[in-house]
Coordinates of C-alpha atoms and ligand atoms in Angstrom, one line a residue:
M1 CA -10.5 3.4 -28.5
T2 CA -10.8 6.0 -31.2
D3 CA -11.2 9.8 -31.1
H4 CA -9.6 10.1 -27.7
V5 CA -6.5 11.9 -26.6
T6 CA -4.4 10.6 -23.7
R7 CA -1.7 12.9 -22.3
V8 CA 0.0 14.2 -19.2
L9 CA -2.1 17.0 -17.7
R10 CA -0.9 20.5 -17.3
E11 CA -0.7 22.2 -13.9
D12 CA -3.9 24.2 -14.7
E13 CA -5.8 20.9 -15.5
L14 CA -5.1 19.1 -12.2
R15 CA -8.1 20.5 -10.3
A16 CA -10.4 19.1 -13.0
A17 CA -8.7 15.8 -12.6
N18 CA -9.2 15.9 -8.8
T19 CA -12.9 16.9 -9.3
L20 CA -13.4 14.0 -11.8
F21 CA -11.7 11.5 -9.6
R22 CA -13.8 12.5 -6.6
A23 CA -17.0 12.3 -8.7
T24 CA -16.2 8.7 -9.6
L25 CA -16.0 8.0 -5.8
H26 CA -19.3 9.9 -5.3
V27 CA -17.6 12.8 -3.5
G28 CA -18.2 16.4 -4.3
P29 CA -15.6 18.8 -5.7
P30 CA -12.9 20.5 -3.6
S31 CA -13.5 24.0 -2.3
D32 CA -11.1 26.7 -3.4
D33 CA -9.4 26.4 0.0
E34 CA -9.2 22.6 -0.1
W35 CA -7.8 22.6 -3.6
D36 CA -5.1 25.1 -2.6
R37 CA -4.0 22.7 0.1
L38 CA -4.3 19.6 -2.2
R39 CA -2.5 21.0 -5.2
P40 CA 1.0 20.1 -3.7
A41 CA -0.1 16.5 -3.4
Y42 CA -0.1 16.3 -7.2
Q43 CA 3.5 15.6 -8.3
P44 CA 4.1 17.7 -11.5
G45 CA 4.0 15.6 -14.7
R46 CA 2.5 12.5 -13.1
T47 CA -1.2 12.9 -13.8
L48 CA -2.7 11.5 -17.0
G49 CA -5.9 12.5 -18.6
V50 CA -8.1 11.0 -21.4
F51 CA -10.2 13.5 -23.4
D52 CA -13.0 13.2 -25.9
D53 CA -14.8 16.6 -25.9
A54 CA -13.8 16.9 -22.2
L55 CA -11.7 15.2 -19.6
I56 CA -13.3 11.7 -19.1
G57 CA -10.6 9.7 -17.3
T58 CA -7.6 10.2 -15.1
A59 CA -4.9 8.4 -13.2
R60 CA -1.8 9.7 -11.3
S61 CA 1.2 8.5 -9.4
L62 CA 3.8 9.6 -7.0
D63 CA 7.5 8.7 -7.2
A64 CA 8.7 6.8 -4.2
E65 CA 10.8 3.8 -3.2
L66 CA 9.5 0.3 -2.4
T67 CA 11.4 -1.9 0.0
V68 CA 11.6 -5.5 -1.2
T69 CA 12.4 -8.7 0.6
G70 CA 15.9 -8.5 2.0
G71 CA 15.8 -4.8 2.6
R72 CA 16.9 -3.2 -0.7
A73 CA 14.7 -0.7 -2.4
V74 CA 13.5 -0.1 -6.0
P75 CA 12.0 2.9 -7.8
L76 CA 8.3 2.9 -7.2
A77 CA 5.2 4.6 -8.7
A78 CA 2.5 4.8 -6.1
V79 CA -0.6 4.8 -8.3
T80 CA -3.8 6.6 -7.2
G81 CA -6.5 9.0 -8.4
V82 CA -7.9 6.5 -11.0
G83 CA -11.3 7.3 -12.3
V84 CA -13.4 7.4 -15.4
R85 CA -16.5 9.5 -15.9
A86 CA -19.7 7.5 -15.2
D87 CA -21.1 8.0 -18.7
R88 CA -17.8 6.9 -20.4
T89 CA -17.0 3.6 -18.5
R90 CA -16.6 0.2 -20.1
R91 CA -15.3 1.5 -23.3
G92 CA -11.6 1.1 -22.7
V93 CA -10.7 4.4 -21.0
L94 CA -9.0 2.8 -18.0
T95 CA -7.2 0.4 -20.3
E96 CA -5.8 3.3 -22.3
L97 CA -4.7 5.1 -19.0
M98 CA -3.0 1.9 -17.7
R99 CA -1.2 1.4 -21.1
A100 CA 0.0 5.0 -21.1
Q101 CA 1.0 4.9 -17.5
L102 CA 3.0 1.7 -17.8
A103 CA 4.7 2.9 -21.0
D104 CA 5.8 6.1 -19.1
L105 CA 7.0 4.1 -16.1
T106 CA 9.0 1.8 -18.3
E107 CA 10.6 4.8 -20.1
R108 CA 11.5 6.4 -16.7
G109 CA 13.1 3.2 -15.3
V110 CA 10.5 2.7 -12.6
V111 CA 10.7 -0.9 -11.4
A112 CA 7.4 -1.4 -9.6
A113 CA 4.0 0.2 -9.3
T114 CA 1.6 -0.3 -6.4
L115 CA -2.0 0.7 -5.6
H116 CA -4.9 0.2 -3.2
A117 CA -7.7 -1.2 -5.4
S118 CA -11.3 0.1 -4.9
E119 CA -12.5 -3.2 -6.3
G120 CA -10.9 -6.6 -6.7
L121 CA -11.8 -7.1 -10.4
I122 CA -10.2 -4.0 -11.9
Y123 CA -6.4 -4.4 -11.9
G124 CA -5.4 -8.0 -12.5
R125 CA -5.8 -7.7 -16.2
F126 CA -3.1 -5.0 -16.2
G127 CA -0.6 -7.3 -14.5
Y128 CA -1.2 -6.2 -10.9
G129 CA -1.5 -8.9 -8.2
V130 CA -2.2 -8.9 -4.5
A131 CA 1.3 -8.6 -2.9
T132 CA 0.5 -7.8 0.7
V133 CA -2.4 -8.8 2.9
A134 CA -3.4 -7.0 6.1
R135 CA -6.0 -7.3 8.9
A136 CA -8.1 -5.1 11.1
C137 CA -8.6 -5.7 14.9
T138 CA -10.6 -4.3 17.7
V139 CA -9.1 -4.3 21.2
R140 CA -11.6 -4.2 24.1
R141 CA -9.6 -1.8 26.2
R142 CA -11.3 -2.5 29.5
L143 CA -10.5 -6.3 29.1
A144 CA -7.0 -5.8 27.8
R145 CA -4.4 -6.4 30.5
L146 CA -0.8 -6.4 29.4
R147 CA 1.2 -9.6 30.2
P148 CA 4.0 -9.0 32.7
E149 CA 6.8 -9.9 30.2
V150 CA 5.7 -7.2 27.7
P151 CA 8.6 -4.7 27.3
A152 CA 8.2 -1.4 29.3
G153 CA 8.7 0.9 26.2
G154 CA 9.8 4.5 26.5
E155 CA 8.1 7.8 27.0
V156 CA 5.2 8.8 24.7
E157 CA 4.7 12.5 23.9
L158 CA 1.7 14.2 22.4
L159 CA 2.5 16.5 19.5
G160 CA 1.0 20.0 19.2
A161 CA -2.6 20.0 17.8
D162 CA -1.7 22.8 15.3
D163 CA 0.8 20.8 13.3
P164 CA 0.4 17.1 14.3
L165 CA 2.2 15.7 11.3
G166 CA 5.1 18.2 11.4
S167 CA 7.9 16.1 12.9
L168 CA 6.6 12.7 11.7
R169 CA 8.2 13.1 8.3
E170 CA 11.7 12.6 9.8
T171 CA 10.5 10.0 12.3
Y172 CA 9.0 7.8 9.5
A173 CA 12.0 8.3 7.2
A174 CA 14.3 7.0 9.9
L175 CA 12.4 3.9 10.7
P176 CA 13.4 0.4 9.5
R177 CA 11.2 -0.8 6.6
R178 CA 9.8 -4.2 6.1
A179 CA 9.3 -5.5 2.6
G180 CA 6.3 -3.8 1.0
M181 CA 6.8 -0.5 2.8
M182 CA 7.4 2.6 0.8
S183 CA 9.1 6.0 1.3
R184 CA 6.7 8.8 1.8
P185 CA 7.6 11.7 -0.6
E186 CA 6.7 15.2 0.3
P187 CA 3.5 15.2 -2.0
W188 CA 2.3 12.2 0.0
W189 CA 2.5 14.2 3.2
R190 CA 0.8 17.2 1.7
G191 CA -2.1 15.0 0.6
A192 CA -2.2 13.3 4.0
E193 CA -2.4 16.7 5.8
V194 CA -5.6 17.4 3.9
Y195 CA -7.2 13.9 4.2
L196 CA -6.4 13.5 7.8
R197 CA -7.8 16.8 8.8
R198 CA -11.2 15.9 7.4
G199 CA -13.8 14.8 10.0
D200 CA -15.1 16.3 13.2
E201 CA -13.0 14.6 15.9
P202 CA -9.5 16.0 16.4
L203 CA -6.5 14.2 15.0
V204 CA -4.0 13.3 17.7
A205 CA -0.4 12.4 17.1
A206 CA 1.9 10.9 19.7
V207 CA 5.6 10.0 19.3
H208 CA 7.5 7.3 21.2
H209 CA 11.0 8.1 22.4
G210 CA 13.4 5.2 22.6
T211 CA 17.0 5.4 23.9
G212 CA 18.1 6.9 20.5
G213 CA 15.3 9.4 20.1
P214 CA 11.9 9.2 18.3
D215 CA 11.4 5.7 17.1
G216 CA 7.7 5.3 16.6
F217 CA 4.4 7.2 16.4
V218 CA 0.7 6.8 16.3
L219 CA -2.0 9.0 14.8
Y220 CA -5.6 8.5 16.0
R221 CA -9.0 10.0 16.6
V222 CA -11.6 9.2 19.3
S223 CA -15.3 9.2 18.5
R224 CA -17.8 9.3 21.4
T225 CA -21.3 8.9 20.1
P226 CA -24.1 8.5 22.7
G227 CA -25.2 4.9 22.8
A228 CA -22.1 3.5 21.0
P229 CA -18.8 2.3 22.5
A230 CA -16.3 5.2 22.6
T231 CA -13.8 4.2 20.0
L232 CA -10.2 5.2 19.4
R233 CA -9.4 4.7 15.7
V234 CA -5.7 4.3 14.9
I235 CA -5.0 5.9 11.6
D236 CA -1.2 5.4 11.3
L237 CA 1.1 3.4 13.5
H238 CA 4.8 2.7 12.9
Y239 CA 7.6 1.8 15.2
A240 CA 11.2 0.7 15.0
D241 CA 11.3 -2.2 17.4
A242 CA 9.6 -4.3 20.2
E243 CA 10.1 -1.5 22.8
A244 CA 8.4 1.1 20.7
F245 CA 5.6 -1.3 19.7
A246 CA 4.9 -2.1 23.4
G247 CA 5.3 1.5 24.5
L248 CA 2.8 2.8 22.0
W249 CA 0.3 0.1 22.9
R250 CA 0.7 0.9 26.6
F251 CA 0.0 4.5 25.8
L252 CA -3.1 3.7 23.7
L253 CA -4.5 1.5 26.5
N254 CA -4.1 4.4 28.9
V255 CA -6.1 6.9 26.9
D256 CA -9.1 7.6 29.1
L257 CA -12.8 7.4 28.2
V258 CA -12.3 4.8 25.5
D259 CA -14.0 1.4 25.2
D260 CA -12.6 0.0 22.0
I261 CA -9.3 0.6 20.1
E262 CA -9.6 -0.2 16.4
V263 CA -6.6 -0.8 14.1
E264 CA -7.0 -1.3 10.4
E265 CA -4.7 -2.5 7.6
R266 CA -2.1 -3.9 10.0
P267 CA 0.5 -6.6 9.2
V268 CA -1.0 -10.1 9.7
D269 CA 2.0 -11.2 11.8
E270 CA 1.9 -8.2 14.2
P271 CA 1.4 -9.8 17.6
V272 CA -1.2 -7.5 19.1
E273 CA -3.2 -10.3 20.8
L274 CA 0.0 -11.7 22.3
L275 CA 0.4 -8.5 24.4
F276 CA -2.6 -9.4 26.5
T277 CA -3.3 -11.9 29.4
D278 CA -6.5 -12.7 27.5
P279 CA -5.7 -12.9 23.8
R280 CA -9.4 -12.6 23.0
A281 CA -9.3 -9.0 24.2
C282 CA -8.2 -8.5 20.6
R283 CA -10.7 -9.6 18.0
V284 CA -9.8 -9.8 14.3
T285 CA -12.6 -8.1 12.4
A286 CA -11.3 -8.2 8.8
A287 CA -8.5 -9.5 6.7
G288 CA -7.8 -9.0 3.0
D289 CA -5.7 -7.5 0.2
E290 CA -3.7 -4.4 1.1
I291 CA -1.4 -3.6 -1.8
W292 CA -1.6 -4.6 -5.4
L293 CA 1.8 -4.7 -7.1
R294 CA 2.8 -4.5 -10.8
L295 CA 6.4 -5.4 -11.6
V296 CA 7.2 -3.0 -14.4
D297 CA 10.8 -4.1 -14.8
V298 CA 10.9 -7.8 -14.0
P299 CA 14.6 -8.4 -14.6
A300 CA 15.5 -5.5 -12.2
A301 CA 12.9 -6.6 -9.6
L302 CA 14.2 -10.2 -9.6
A303 CA 17.8 -8.9 -9.4
T304 CA 17.1 -6.8 -6.3
R305 CA 15.2 -9.2 -4.0
E306 CA 16.9 -11.6 -1.6
W307 CA 16.5 -15.3 -2.5
H308 CA 16.7 -18.4 -0.3
G309 CA 17.7 -22.0 -1.0
E310 CA 18.4 -23.4 -4.4
P311 CA 18.1 -21.6 -7.7
L312 CA 15.1 -22.2 -10.0
V313 CA 14.2 -21.3 -13.6
V314 CA 11.1 -19.0 -13.6
E315 CA 9.2 -18.4 -16.8
V316 CA 7.2 -15.2 -16.8
D317 CA 4.5 -14.2 -19.3
D318 CA 3.7 -10.5 -19.5
P319 CA 1.1 -9.7 -22.3
M320 CA 1.3 -5.9 -21.7
L321 CA 5.0 -5.4 -21.3
A322 CA 6.5 -7.9 -23.7
G323 CA 10.1 -7.1 -22.6
N324 CA 9.4 -8.9 -19.3
T325 CA 8.3 -12.1 -20.9
G326 CA 11.0 -14.8 -20.7
R327 CA 12.9 -17.2 -18.5
Y328 CA 15.0 -16.2 -15.6
H329 CA 17.5 -18.2 -13.6
V330 CA 16.8 -17.0 -10.0
G331 CA 18.7 -17.8 -6.8
P332 CA 20.8 -16.5 -4.0
G333 CA 23.5 -15.6 -6.5
G334 CA 21.0 -13.2 -8.3
A335 CA 18.8 -13.4 -11.4
R336 CA 19.7 -13.5 -15.1
R337 CA 17.9 -14.5 -18.3
T338 CA 18.3 -18.1 -19.5
E339 CA 17.0 -20.5 -22.1
E340 CA 16.9 -23.5 -19.7
P341 CA 13.6 -25.3 -19.2
P342 CA 11.4 -23.8 -16.5
D343 CA 10.7 -25.1 -13.0
L344 CA 8.0 -22.5 -12.4
R345 CA 5.8 -20.8 -15.0
L346 CA 3.4 -17.9 -14.2
G347 CA 2.0 -14.7 -15.4
V348 CA 3.4 -11.3 -14.3
D349 CA 0.3 -10.7 -12.0
A350 CA 1.0 -14.0 -10.2
L351 CA 4.7 -13.2 -10.0
A352 CA 3.7 -10.0 -8.1
M353 CA 1.7 -12.2 -5.7
V354 CA 4.8 -14.3 -4.8
Y355 CA 7.4 -11.6 -5.2
L356 CA 7.2 -10.2 -1.6
G357 CA 6.3 -13.6 -0.1
A358 CA 2.5 -12.9 0.5
W359 CA 1.6 -16.2 -1.3
R360 CA 3.6 -19.4 -1.9
P361 CA 4.1 -20.5 -5.5
S362 CA 2.7 -23.9 -4.6
A363 CA -0.5 -22.2 -3.4
L364 CA -0.9 -20.4 -6.7
A365 CA -0.2 -23.7 -8.6
H366 CA -2.9 -25.3 -6.4
V367 CA -5.6 -23.0 -8.0
G368 CA -4.1 -23.1 -11.5
R369 CA -2.5 -19.6 -11.3
A370 CA 1.1 -21.0 -11.7
W371 CA 2.6 -24.2 -13.1
L372 CA 5.4 -26.1 -11.3
A373 CA 7.5 -28.9 -12.8
G374 CA 6.8 -31.3 -9.8
E375 CA 6.9 -31.8 -6.1
D376 CA 10.6 -31.0 -5.9
A377 CA 10.2 -27.8 -7.9
A378 CA 7.3 -26.8 -5.6
A379 CA 9.3 -27.2 -2.4
R380 CA 12.3 -25.3 -3.9
A381 CA 10.0 -22.5 -5.2
D382 CA 8.3 -22.1 -1.9
R383 CA 11.7 -21.8 -0.2
L384 CA 13.1 -19.5 -2.9
F385 CA 10.2 -17.0 -2.6
G386 CA 9.9 -17.3 1.2
A387 CA 10.2 -14.3 3.5
R388 CA 11.0 -14.0 7.2
T389 CA 8.4 -11.4 8.0
Q390 CA 5.0 -10.7 6.2
A391 CA 5.2 -8.0 3.7
W392 CA 3.2 -5.0 4.5
C393 CA 2.9 -1.4 3.1
G394 CA 1.2 0.6 5.9
T395 CA 0.9 3.7 3.9
F396 CA -2.4 4.8 2.3
F397 CA -2.4 6.6 -1.0
Ligands
LIG1 C1 -5.8 3.1 -7.5 C2 -7.2 3.7 -7.5 O1 -7.3 4.9 -7.6 S1 -8.5 2.7 -7.2 C3 -9.9 3.7 -7.7 C4 -10.5 3.2 -9.0 N1 -11.6 4.0 -9.3 C5 -12.9 3.7 -9.0 O2 -13.2 2.7 -8.4 C6 -13.9 4.8 -9.3 C7 -15.2 4.2 -10.0 N2 -14.9 3.4 -11.2 C8 -14.4 3.9 -12.3 O3 -14.0 5.1 -12.4 C9 -14.2 3.0 -13.5 O4 -15.3 2.1 -13.5 C10 -12.9 2.2 -13.6 C11 -11.7 3.2 -13.5 C12 -12.8 1.3 -12.4 C13 -12.8 1.4 -14.9 O5 -12.8 2.2 -16.0 P1 -13.3 1.8 -17.4 O6 -12.9 2.8 -18.4 O7 -14.7 1.4 -17.3 O8 -12.4 0.5 -17.6 P2 -12.2 -0.2 -19.1 O9 -13.4 0.1 -20.0 O10 -10.9 0.1 -19.6 O11 -12.3 -1.8 -18.6 C14 -11.4 -2.7 -19.0 C15 -11.9 -4.1 -18.6 O12 -12.1 -4.1 -17.1 C16 -13.4 -4.4 -16.8 N3 -13.7 -3.6 -15.6 C17 -13.4 -2.3 -15.4 N4 -13.8 -1.9 -14.2 C18 -14.4 -2.9 -13.6 C19 -15.1 -3.1 -12.4 N5 -15.2 -2.1 -11.5 N6 -15.6 -4.3 -12.1 C20 -15.4 -5.3 -13.0 N7 -14.8 -5.2 -14.2 C21 -14.3 -4.0 -14.5 C22 -14.2 -4.0 -17.9 O13 -15.5 -4.7 -18.0 C23 -13.4 -4.4 -19.1 O14 -13.4 -5.8 -19.3 P3 -13.4 -6.4 -20.8 O15 -12.1 -5.9 -21.4 O16 -13.5 -7.8 -20.6 O17 -14.6 -5.8 -21.5

């Protein structure tokens, strides 16, 4: 790309970035009032812009932490707000933004970047891979009877309508995190306050109280359109344990004047259908990629995750961040660089797909996305990268 400038945007340029991003999603600009409320969602110094005679492309991120397999966390950039002006696409503007963003993340010691992709063809070329998968379900409330052995759960309390998100910050921060989950920094909450308040139906927040205090919550809206099933849409649902999971579902099933309960982007191993005497009261309506992951610092990422079974030599190729390219001896004792011959060879995008256990290395080898030295290497690699629970993010950004 020539005759372009790529740089971090100043505070007074952020509204233009927001307007541009929304236009790429076919959404109109923010009103003065909305922008006042959205501004704190932009973390200072984290929004990039590309200019020719005007701003033509933008991408931003939030600093957070990503929990990885085994429970430790790494510095994360949650990437969002990516857009290129419609009359300037397909001439390398996004490529320039991704290059500048990855360079900045590397310099700041960020280990991983994640994003929700608007389309599946965009981000693989920049080293991102599908690292968590999720599903959507519809529960037919009037058919759904809880099985007798389902835990009783605790009390569920509705939060005040004027500040429904108020106390959820602390509740979320105190919950245990599975691999793939992220911390929710203050700018994330400020953005969520704006996005969640859009729409006509009121936003409802309810907190579950366990023996030790608040240990789960649900955010939802109910839409009742004449001629259509009255639908309760769950927007956010998190809980610490089986009691809170059951308690929150008991509560949802008891909300009156509702036919269907819809949940989206839920972990694929969350046993919703197993709560019911008739498991078909819960119908899976969609499944697919949730989070795309880019390992920015491969040595640090490999050193932080928990590994199972016997060690393996993994050869990684990273065309964009050459410092990641190389061979790593990876096992329960940790990860270090090596010159030994590889058992598993893959690109950094494919490494992201196995890193949190969403895919098995042998499945990637099956479709030519990875190379394994043989059957024994395949069995060891699948064990090494295995995870006890399915990775899941559960935070939209
Ligand atoms: C995390 C998020 O914010 S997700 C939201 C992403 N934003 C959107 O979807 C908004 C609408 N789309 C856009 O703004 C733009 O089309 C973008 C940002 C997706 C791509 O920007 P561009 O500047 O056109 O990308 P760029 O020119 O750098 O493309 C690089 C390569 O990716 C390909 N590519 C880019 N976008 C797409 C796409 N949507 N579908 C298929 N291929 C694509 C290009 O063809 C090009 O391939 P090539 O190198 O083989 O020629």
